[in-house]
Structures are given as C-alpha cells and as structure tokens.
Amino acid sequence: MVGAALKCALVYFVFVYLDDRWLGWQTITRPIVVAPITGLMLGDFRTGIVMGASLESIFMGISAIGGAVPADATSASIIAVAYTILNGASPEAGLAISMPIGAVMSSFGALEMALVAAPLVPYWEKLAQEDMNKFCIQNYIFSALYQLVPAAVMFVAIAFGVEGLNNF
C-alpha cells in the first residue's frame, strides 16, 4: 500500500502544482483527468475511467462562490479511486466516500492558508517592492511546499487506510 500511496501522492502533487503554478488553470486537476491517471498508475485504467466520469458529474457543479470553500475534487477523486482499486471495492462505494473526503481535504487547504500563508503576506508585499526576482523564486518554492501538506495527508490516507487516517 505504501508504494501505491506514494504514486497517488505524486500524481496529486505533480498535477496540482503544474496546473496551478506552471500552466495556469488548464483543468487537468478535474476528476475526469486525474481519476483515469490514478487508475493507470494503480493498474486498473478501466476503473479510473468509470470513476472519473462519475466523479466529474458529481463535482461538476461545485464551485467557489464568495467565501465558500468547495470540496476538493482532485483529492477526493484520487483517494476514492485508490480505495476502490486497492480494496477491491465497488465503484459505488468509492463514489460514496468521495464527497466527505473532498470536504475534509478542502478544510486542510483553508487551515493551511489561514495559519501559514496569511501571516506571510506583509513579508511578501515588502519583498515584492524590494526584489521581484527573489519574490518570484520564493513564491514558486512556497507553492511547492504548500502542496506537500495535502499530498502528505493523501499518502497517509491511502497507505494506512481508514484506521491510519483516524489516528492521524
């Protein structure tokens, strides 16, 4: 399970980091893309495609309006597909756990933003005025580190199962 969890965390990290920081938002983090890739990485491409289409229809209408924090469709898709494939569960069982997982994972993002990123805003505003190159370099480094927390939670959830996530 640890190897599979590492693959899933790597898929999450690469896709989210590429989509957000390097490519602009190209929708490669949508369930219809990440679920089949997760299935491919875990050796069951068919389950990934079936779940990707179903998860996309579930998360299609969810968006951030105003101050709302929507469920994290990317994390939910990767974890749901991984649980379905690794535990031999039905796709319906994986779909059933996707929304609660997405809600929990989006909470981690909101906490991380409030506790880590927000206090650094004055520093970055000052740095942007003084040295734009240094600001850009630190922004890319922080963006990569910022994605490690959800990737680590995803790794724990997949590697150690439900009991490991509860203990975490």
Tab-separated table of N, CA, C and O in Angstrom, residues 51-158:
chain	number	residue	atom	x	y	z
A	51	MET	N	-14.852	5.714	-12.830
A	51	MET	CA	-15.000	6.590	-11.663
A	51	MET	C	-14.749	8.038	-12.026
A	51	MET	O	-15.382	8.941	-11.467
A	52	GLY	N	-13.821	8.301	-12.946
A	52	GLY	CA	-13.553	9.675	-13.356
A	52	GLY	C	-14.778	10.339	-13.953
A	52	GLY	O	-15.097	11.487	-13.642
A	53	ALA	N	-15.489	9.615	-14.806
A	53	ALA	CA	-16.702	10.168	-15.407
A	53	ALA	C	-17.776	10.398	-14.347
A	53	ALA	O	-18.445	11.438	-14.341
A	54	SER	N	-17.925	9.456	-13.441
A	54	SER	CA	-18.935	9.597	-12.380
A	54	SER	C	-18.582	10.725	-11.421
A	54	SER	O	-19.438	11.520	-11.036
A	55	LEU	N	-17.307	10.786	-11.030
A	55	LEU	CA	-16.873	11.839	-10.108
A	55	LEU	C	-16.966	13.216	-10.750
A	55	LEU	O	-17.305	14.195	-10.086
A	56	GLU	N	-16.686	13.294	-12.036
A	56	GLU	CA	-16.809	14.579	-12.729
A	56	GLU	C	-18.254	15.055	-12.684
A	56	GLU	O	-18.517	16.246	-12.477
A	57	SER	N	-19.201	14.147	-12.868
A	57	SER	CA	-20.603	14.567	-12.822
A	57	SER	C	-21.013	14.993	-11.416
A	57	SER	O	-21.861	15.864	-11.255
A	58	ILE	N	-20.403	14.405	-10.392
A	58	ILE	CA	-20.704	14.800	-9.013
A	58	ILE	C	-20.125	16.183	-8.715
A	58	ILE	O	-20.795	17.050	-8.150
A	59	PHE	N	-18.868	16.402	-9.088
A	59	PHE	CA	-18.173	17.636	-8.727
A	59	PHE	C	-18.324	18.745	-9.763
A	59	PHE	O	-17.791	19.835	-9.579
A	60	MET	N	-19.036	18.492	-10.839
A	60	MET	CA	-19.146	19.466	-11.919
A	60	MET	C	-19.753	20.793	-11.464
A	60	MET	O	-19.303	21.856	-11.854
A	61	GLY	N	-20.761	20.736	-10.649
A	61	GLY	CA	-21.458	21.958	-10.258
A	61	GLY	C	-20.889	22.634	-9.024
A	61	GLY	O	-21.388	23.673	-8.600
A	62	ILE	N	-19.860	22.075	-8.443
A	62	ILE	CA	-19.298	22.646	-7.225
A	62	ILE	C	-18.274	23.701	-7.598
A	62	ILE	O	-17.327	23.436	-8.332
A	63	SER	N	-18.482	24.909	-7.098
A	63	SER	CA	-17.522	25.979	-7.374
A	63	SER	C	-17.443	26.918	-6.184
A	63	SER	O	-18.350	26.966	-5.347
A	64	ALA	N	-16.357	27.658	-6.118
A	64	ALA	CA	-16.153	28.611	-5.032
A	64	ALA	C	-16.844	29.916	-5.377
A	64	ALA	O	-16.423	30.630	-6.274
A	65	ILE	N	-17.913	30.203	-4.686
A	65	ILE	CA	-18.638	31.454	-4.895
A	65	ILE	C	-18.564	32.236	-3.600
A	65	ILE	O	-18.928	31.737	-2.538
A	66	GLY	N	-18.089	33.466	-3.687
A	66	GLY	CA	-17.947	34.274	-2.486
A	66	GLY	C	-16.886	33.687	-1.584
A	66	GLY	O	-15.796	33.355	-2.001
A	67	GLY	N	-17.220	33.509	-0.321
A	67	GLY	CA	-16.272	32.976	0.655
A	67	GLY	C	-16.393	31.479	0.837
A	67	GLY	O	-15.779	30.908	1.728
A	68	ALA	N	-17.182	30.825	0.007
A	68	ALA	CA	-17.385	29.383	0.151
A	68	ALA	C	-16.120	28.618	-0.222
A	68	ALA	O	-15.407	28.987	-1.142
A	69	VAL	N	-15.850	27.556	0.510
A	69	VAL	CA	-14.733	26.668	0.204
A	69	VAL	C	-15.339	25.354	-0.289
A	69	VAL	O	-15.883	24.584	0.505
A	70	PRO	N	-15.279	25.100	-1.590
A	70	PRO	CA	-15.891	23.875	-2.113
A	70	PRO	C	-15.055	22.646	-1.787
A	70	PRO	O	-13.879	22.743	-1.439
A	71	ALA	N	-15.668	21.496	-1.927
A	71	ALA	CA	-14.958	20.238	-1.712
A	71	ALA	C	-13.827	20.106	-2.732
A	71	ALA	O	-13.942	20.553	-3.862
A	72	ASP	N	-12.734	19.517	-2.302
A	72	ASP	CA	-11.563	19.334	-3.151
A	72	ASP	C	-11.771	18.121	-4.053
A	72	ASP	O	-11.600	16.975	-3.632
A	73	ALA	N	-12.151	18.376	-5.280
A	73	ALA	CA	-12.472	17.299	-6.224
A	73	ALA	C	-11.245	16.482	-6.591
A	73	ALA	O	-11.349	15.266	-6.809
A	74	THR	N	-10.086	17.103	-6.657
A	74	THR	CA	-8.871	16.388	-7.054
A	74	THR	C	-8.480	15.348	-6.010
A	74	THR	O	-8.273	14.175	-6.328
A	75	SER	N	-8.389	15.768	-4.763
A	75	SER	CA	-8.037	14.840	-3.684
A	75	SER	C	-9.078	13.752	-3.539
A	75	SER	O	-8.739	12.577	-3.382
A	76	ALA	N	-10.336	14.146	-3.586
A	76	ALA	CA	-11.413	13.175	-3.435
A	76	ALA	C	-11.352	12.124	-4.536
A	76	ALA	O	-11.545	10.932	-4.276
A	77	SER	N	-11.069	12.552	-5.756
A	77	SER	CA	-11.013	11.617	-6.879
A	77	SER	C	-9.865	10.634	-6.730
A	77	SER	O	-10.039	9.421	-6.910
A	78	ILE	N	-8.699	11.142	-6.391
A	78	ILE	CA	-7.521	10.261	-6.272
A	78	ILE	C	-7.712	9.261	-5.136
A	78	ILE	O	-7.475	8.059	-5.302
A	79	ILE	N	-8.167	9.723	-3.985
A	79	ILE	CA	-8.340	8.825	-2.843
A	79	ILE	C	-9.461	7.820	-3.103
A	79	ILE	O	-9.325	6.632	-2.801
A	80	ALA	N	-10.576	8.265	-3.678
A	80	ALA	CA	-11.700	7.356	-3.953
A	80	ALA	C	-11.302	6.273	-4.953
A	80	ALA	O	-11.634	5.095	-4.767
A	81	VAL	N	-10.584	6.648	-6.003
A	81	VAL	CA	-10.135	5.657	-6.987
A	81	VAL	C	-9.138	4.695	-6.344
A	81	VAL	O	-9.199	3.476	-6.558
A	82	ALA	N	-8.230	5.223	-5.540
A	82	ALA	CA	-7.241	4.368	-4.876
A	82	ALA	C	-7.914	3.366	-3.945
A	82	ALA	O	-7.577	2.175	-3.959
A	83	TYR	N	-8.861	3.831	-3.133
A	83	TYR	CA	-9.560	2.913	-2.236
A	83	TYR	C	-10.325	1.858	-3.012
A	83	TYR	O	-10.336	0.689	-2.652
A	84	THR	N	-10.969	2.269	-4.075
A	84	THR	CA	-11.741	1.316	-4.875
A	84	THR	C	-10.838	0.241	-5.467
A	84	THR	O	-11.146	-0.953	-5.391
A	85	ILE	N	-9.732	0.649	-6.044
A	85	ILE	CA	-8.832	-0.313	-6.696
A	85	ILE	C	-8.077	-1.157	-5.663
A	85	ILE	O	-8.021	-2.384	-5.779
A	86	LEU	N	-7.528	-0.527	-4.652
A	86	LEU	CA	-6.686	-1.250	-3.697
A	86	LEU	C	-7.477	-2.164	-2.770
A	86	LEU	O	-6.963	-3.185	-2.322
A	87	ASN	N	-8.711	-1.792	-2.451
A	87	ASN	CA	-9.526	-2.617	-1.555
A	87	ASN	C	-10.473	-3.543	-2.304
A	87	ASN	O	-11.204	-4.297	-1.680
A	88	GLY	N	-10.508	-3.433	-3.628
A	88	GLY	CA	-11.415	-4.269	-4.399
A	88	GLY	C	-12.877	-3.902	-4.186
A	88	GLY	O	-13.760	-4.726	-4.373
A	89	ALA	N	-13.128	-2.687	-3.771
A	89	ALA	CA	-14.498	-2.234	-3.507
A	89	ALA	C	-15.201	-1.915	-4.821
A	89	ALA	O	-14.580	-1.795	-5.873
A	90	SER	N	-16.493	-1.744	-4.744
A	90	SER	CA	-17.258	-1.372	-5.937
A	90	SER	C	-17.063	0.115	-6.209
A	90	SER	O	-16.801	0.894	-5.281
A	91	PRO	N	-17.197	0.535	-7.452
A	91	PRO	CA	-17.104	1.968	-7.754
A	91	PRO	C	-18.132	2.797	-6.983
A	91	PRO	O	-17.858	3.936	-6.624
A	92	GLU	N	-19.286	2.213	-6.706
A	92	GLU	CA	-20.306	2.933	-5.941
A	92	GLU	C	-19.810	3.266	-4.533
A	92	GLU	O	-20.089	4.337	-4.003
A	93	ALA	N	-19.079	2.345	-3.918
A	93	ALA	CA	-18.518	2.594	-2.585
A	93	ALA	C	-17.493	3.721	-2.653
A	93	ALA	O	-17.444	4.583	-1.770
A	94	GLY	N	-16.683	3.715	-3.702
A	94	GLY	CA	-15.705	4.795	-3.870
A	94	GLY	C	-16.372	6.135	-4.086
A	94	GLY	O	-15.930	7.161	-3.562
A	95	LEU	N	-17.459	6.133	-4.850
A	95	LEU	CA	-18.194	7.383	-5.077
A	95	LEU	C	-18.823	7.888	-3.788
A	95	LEU	O	-18.895	9.100	-3.562
A	96	ALA	N	-19.279	6.970	-2.942
A	96	ALA	CA	-19.928	7.365	-1.695
A	96	ALA	C	-18.971	8.065	-0.742
A	96	ALA	O	-19.385	8.971	-0.005
A	97	ILE	N	-17.705	7.689	-0.756
A	97	ILE	CA	-16.760	8.327	0.163
A	97	ILE	C	-16.121	9.583	-0.423
A	97	ILE	O	-15.438	10.311	0.282
A	98	SER	N	-16.359	9.855	-1.689
A	98	SER	CA	-15.648	10.965	-2.342
A	98	SER	C	-16.033	12.338	-1.790
A	98	SER	O	-15.158	13.177	-1.588
A	99	MET	N	-17.294	12.597	-1.563
A	99	MET	CA	-17.700	13.921	-1.102
A	99	MET	C	-17.194	14.223	0.315
A	99	MET	O	-16.652	15.306	0.550
A	100	PRO	N	-17.330	13.297	1.288
A	100	PRO	CA	-16.753	13.592	2.609
A	100	PRO	C	-15.235	13.790	2.560
A	100	PRO	O	-14.699	14.655	3.247
A	101	ILE	N	-14.560	13.004	1.734
A	101	ILE	CA	-13.105	13.159	1.610
A	101	ILE	C	-12.775	14.520	1.026
A	101	ILE	O	-11.871	15.216	1.506
A	102	GLY	N	-13.506	14.938	0.009
A	102	GLY	CA	-13.286	16.250	-0.594
A	102	GLY	C	-13.500	17.378	0.391
A	102	GLY	O	-12.756	18.364	0.408
A	103	ALA	N	-14.512	17.240	1.247
A	103	ALA	CA	-14.782	18.272	2.251
A	103	ALA	C	-13.660	18.354	3.283
A	103	ALA	O	-13.213	19.445	3.658
A	104	VAL	N	-13.170	17.190	3.720
A	104	VAL	CA	-12.072	17.169	4.697
A	104	VAL	C	-10.800	17.756	4.082
A	104	VAL	O	-10.104	18.564	4.712
A	105	MET	N	-10.495	17.359	2.861
A	105	MET	CA	-9.269	17.847	2.220
A	105	MET	C	-9.328	19.350	1.954
A	105	MET	O	-8.313	20.037	2.047
A	106	SER	N	-10.492	19.884	1.629
A	106	SER	CA	-10.582	21.334	1.424
A	106	SER	C	-10.407	22.071	2.744
A	106	SER	O	-9.910	23.199	2.765
A	107	SER	N	-10.780	21.432	3.852
A	107	SER	CA	-10.566	22.043	5.168
A	107	SER	C	-9.085	22.189	5.476
A	107	SER	O	-8.655	23.178	6.063
A	108	PHE	N	-8.289	21.190	5.068
A	108	PHE	CA	-6.842	21.293	5.253
A	108	PHE	C	-6.292	22.495	4.484
A	108	PHE	O	-5.437	23.224	4.981
A	109	GLY	N	-6.776	22.693	3.282
A	109	GLY	CA	-6.325	23.831	2.478
A	109	GLY	C	-6.676	25.162	3.107
A	109	GLY	O	-5.870	26.094	3.123
A	110	ALA	N	-7.890	25.263	3.640
A	110	ALA	CA	-8.315	26.511	4.289
A	110	ALA	C	-7.495	26.783	5.549
A	110	ALA	O	-7.090	27.925	5.806
A	111	LEU	N	-7.244	25.735	6.325
A	111	LEU	CA	-6.419	25.899	7.528
A	111	LEU	C	-4.995	26.303	7.180
A	111	LEU	O	-4.402	27.178	7.832
A	112	GLU	N	-4.456	25.671	6.177
A	112	GLU	CA	-3.088	25.979	5.763
A	112	GLU	C	-2.987	27.427	5.281
A	112	GLU	O	-2.024	28.126	5.576
A	113	MET	N	-3.983	27.869	4.554
A	113	MET	CA	-3.979	29.246	4.063
A	113	MET	C	-4.041	30.235	5.232
A	113	MET	O	-3.297	31.212	5.267
A	114	ALA	N	-4.912	29.965	6.201
A	114	ALA	CA	-5.077	30.885	7.322
A	114	ALA	C	-3.886	30.871	8.275
A	114	ALA	O	-3.487	31.919	8.789
A	115	LEU	N	-3.309	29.704	8.513
A	115	LEU	CA	-2.246	29.598	9.505
A	115	LEU	C	-0.844	29.829	8.954
A	115	LEU	O	0.051	30.243	9.689
A	116	VAL	N	-0.644	29.557	7.672
A	116	VAL	CA	0.707	29.644	7.112
A	116	VAL	C	0.837	30.800	6.121
A	116	VAL	O	1.745	31.620	6.233
A	117	ALA	N	-0.050	30.864	5.152
A	117	ALA	CA	0.104	31.849	4.078
A	117	ALA	C	-0.266	33.266	4.508
A	117	ALA	O	0.442	34.216	4.181
A	118	ALA	N	-1.358	33.410	5.223
A	118	ALA	CA	-1.818	34.755	5.588
A	118	ALA	C	-0.796	35.535	6.422
A	118	ALA	O	-0.577	36.724	6.161
A	119	PRO	N	-0.146	34.926	7.408
A	119	PRO	CA	0.852	35.685	8.170
A	119	PRO	C	2.060	36.146	7.340
A	119	PRO	O	2.759	37.081	7.721
A	120	LEU	N	2.309	35.500	6.203
A	120	LEU	CA	3.455	35.861	5.374
A	120	LEU	C	3.164	36.991	4.387
A	120	LEU	O	4.081	37.463	3.708
A	121	VAL	N	1.931	37.426	4.293
A	121	VAL	CA	1.557	38.453	3.314
A	121	VAL	C	2.344	39.748	3.490
A	121	VAL	O	2.875	40.279	2.503
A	122	PRO	N	2.483	40.303	4.693
A	122	PRO	CA	3.275	41.543	4.813
A	122	PRO	C	4.722	41.374	4.348
A	122	PRO	O	5.284	42.266	3.708
A	123	TYR	N	5.307	40.217	4.668
A	123	TYR	CA	6.682	39.952	4.241
A	123	TYR	C	6.766	39.944	2.722
A	123	TYR	O	7.666	40.539	2.128
A	124	TRP	N	5.822	39.261	2.063
A	124	TRP	CA	5.866	39.159	0.603
A	124	TRP	C	5.554	40.484	-0.081
A	124	TRP	O	6.104	40.773	-1.132
A	125	GLU	N	4.695	41.280	0.512
A	125	GLU	CA	4.419	42.600	-0.069
A	125	GLU	C	5.685	43.461	-0.046
A	125	GLU	O	6.015	44.124	-1.029
A	126	LYS	N	6.385	43.422	1.066
A	126	LYS	CA	7.628	44.174	1.186
A	126	LYS	C	8.691	43.635	0.220
A	126	LYS	O	9.378	44.392	-0.455
A	127	LEU	N	8.803	42.304	0.142
A	127	LEU	CA	9.780	41.681	-0.738
A	127	LEU	C	9.480	41.991	-2.208
A	127	LEU	O	10.394	42.238	-2.993
A	128	ALA	N	8.205	42.006	-2.584
A	128	ALA	CA	7.832	42.300	-3.971
A	128	ALA	C	8.225	43.721	-4.364
A	128	ALA	O	8.582	43.980	-5.517
A	129	GLN	N	8.175	44.627	-3.434
A	129	GLN	CA	8.574	46.009	-3.714
A	129	GLN	C	10.087	46.141	-3.810
A	129	GLN	O	10.597	46.957	-4.569
A	130	GLU	N	10.808	45.344	-3.038
A	130	GLU	CA	12.258	45.474	-2.983
A	130	GLU	C	12.988	44.652	-4.045
A	130	GLU	O	13.931	45.130	-4.663
A	131	ASP	N	12.596	43.390	-4.220
A	131	ASP	CA	13.327	42.482	-5.107
A	131	ASP	C	12.355	41.499	-5.751
A	131	ASP	O	12.030	40.454	-5.175
A	132	MET	N	11.925	41.811	-6.959
A	132	MET	CA	10.905	40.993	-7.630
A	132	MET	C	11.424	39.590	-7.969
A	132	MET	O	10.678	38.617	-7.884
A	133	ASN	N	12.691	39.464	-8.332
A	133	ASN	CA	13.231	38.139	-8.649
A	133	ASN	C	13.218	37.221	-7.429
A	133	ASN	O	12.826	36.065	-7.514
A	134	LYS	N	13.648	37.742	-6.302
A	134	LYS	CA	13.648	36.964	-5.068
A	134	LYS	C	12.206	36.607	-4.668
A	134	LYS	O	11.935	35.502	-4.219
A	135	PHE	N	11.303	37.551	-4.868
A	135	PHE	CA	9.895	37.303	-4.582
A	135	PHE	C	9.358	36.149	-5.436
A	135	PHE	O	8.682	35.261	-4.932
A	136	CYS	N	9.642	36.148	-6.723
A	136	CYS	CA	9.158	35.100	-7.626
A	136	CYS	C	9.723	33.736	-7.251
A	136	CYS	O	8.996	32.729	-7.230
A	137	ILE	N	11.007	33.694	-6.937
A	137	ILE	CA	11.632	32.425	-6.553
A	137	ILE	C	10.995	31.875	-5.281
A	137	ILE	O	10.638	30.702	-5.202
A	138	GLN	N	10.808	32.743	-4.283
A	138	GLN	CA	10.197	32.296	-3.037
A	138	GLN	C	8.737	31.888	-3.245
A	138	GLN	O	8.247	30.963	-2.595
A	139	ASN	N	8.053	32.553	-4.152
A	139	ASN	CA	6.673	32.207	-4.434
A	139	ASN	C	6.574	30.795	-5.009
A	139	ASN	O	5.711	30.008	-4.623
A	140	TYR	N	7.452	30.448	-5.942
A	140	TYR	CA	7.430	29.103	-6.517
A	140	TYR	C	7.813	28.043	-5.483
A	140	TYR	O	7.223	26.964	-5.445
A	141	ILE	N	8.776	28.351	-4.630
A	141	ILE	CA	9.174	27.398	-3.592
A	141	ILE	C	8.041	27.197	-2.597
A	141	ILE	O	7.697	26.064	-2.242
A	142	PHE	N	7.435	28.291	-2.154
A	142	PHE	CA	6.330	28.179	-1.198
A	142	PHE	C	5.145	27.439	-1.815
A	142	PHE	O	4.483	26.649	-1.148
A	143	SER	N	4.888	27.678	-3.079
A	143	SER	CA	3.779	26.997	-3.757
A	143	SER	C	3.993	25.492	-3.770
A	143	SER	O	3.044	24.719	-3.586
A	144	ALA	N	5.224	25.066	-3.987
A	144	ALA	CA	5.518	23.631	-3.967
A	144	ALA	C	5.347	23.074	-2.559
A	144	ALA	O	4.737	22.017	-2.366
A	145	LEU	N	5.865	23.787	-1.572
A	145	LEU	CA	5.738	23.330	-0.190
A	145	LEU	C	4.282	23.323	0.259
A	145	LEU	O	3.863	22.459	1.033
A	146	TYR	N	3.506	24.277	-0.243
A	146	TYR	CA	2.097	24.399	0.109
A	146	TYR	C	1.311	23.176	-0.352
A	146	TYR	O	0.335	22.780	0.294
A	147	GLN	N	1.729	22.551	-1.438
A	147	GLN	CA	1.037	21.362	-1.950
A	147	GLN	C	1.468	20.081	-1.234
A	147	GLN	O	0.842	19.047	-1.400
A	148	LEU	N	2.538	20.151	-0.453
A	148	LEU	CA	3.010	18.946	0.223
A	148	LEU	C	2.098	18.502	1.358
A	148	LEU	O	2.000	17.308	1.638
A	149	VAL	N	1.409	19.440	2.012
A	149	VAL	CA	0.536	19.063	3.131
A	149	VAL	C	-0.619	18.189	2.657
A	149	VAL	O	-0.821	17.087	3.183
A	150	PRO	N	-1.389	18.614	1.644
A	150	PRO	CA	-2.446	17.706	1.187
A	150	PRO	C	-1.890	16.406	0.594
A	150	PRO	O	-2.502	15.345	0.747
A	151	ALA	N	-0.746	16.479	-0.055
A	151	ALA	CA	-0.141	15.259	-0.609
A	151	ALA	C	0.247	14.308	0.523
A	151	ALA	O	0.080	13.088	0.400
A	152	ALA	N	0.756	14.844	1.628
A	152	ALA	CA	1.119	14.009	2.775
A	152	ALA	C	-0.113	13.388	3.423
A	152	ALA	O	-0.101	12.204	3.792
A	153	VAL	N	-1.172	14.160	3.558
A	153	VAL	CA	-2.416	13.622	4.119
A	153	VAL	C	-2.962	12.524	3.213
A	153	VAL	O	-3.429	11.484	3.682
A	154	MET	N	-2.889	12.744	1.908
A	154	MET	CA	-3.346	11.745	0.950
A	154	MET	C	-2.505	10.469	1.060
A	154	MET	O	-3.043	9.364	1.036
A	155	PHE	N	-1.211	10.623	1.203
A	155	PHE	CA	-0.329	9.474	1.361
A	155	PHE	C	-0.729	8.660	2.593
A	155	PHE	O	-0.861	7.439	2.535
A	156	VAL	N	-0.935	9.338	3.729
A	156	VAL	CA	-1.322	8.659	4.963
A	156	VAL	C	-2.666	7.955	4.794
A	156	VAL	O	-2.836	6.806	5.214
A	157	ALA	N	-3.616	8.640	4.156
A	157	ALA	CA	-4.945	8.061	3.980
A	157	ALA	C	-4.903	6.793	3.143
A	157	ALA	O	-5.592	5.815	3.446
A	158	ILE	N	-4.110	6.781	2.106
A	158	ILE	CA	-4.062	5.616	1.217
A	158	ILE	C	-3.154	4.528	1.786
A	158	ILE	O	-3.486	3.348	1.758
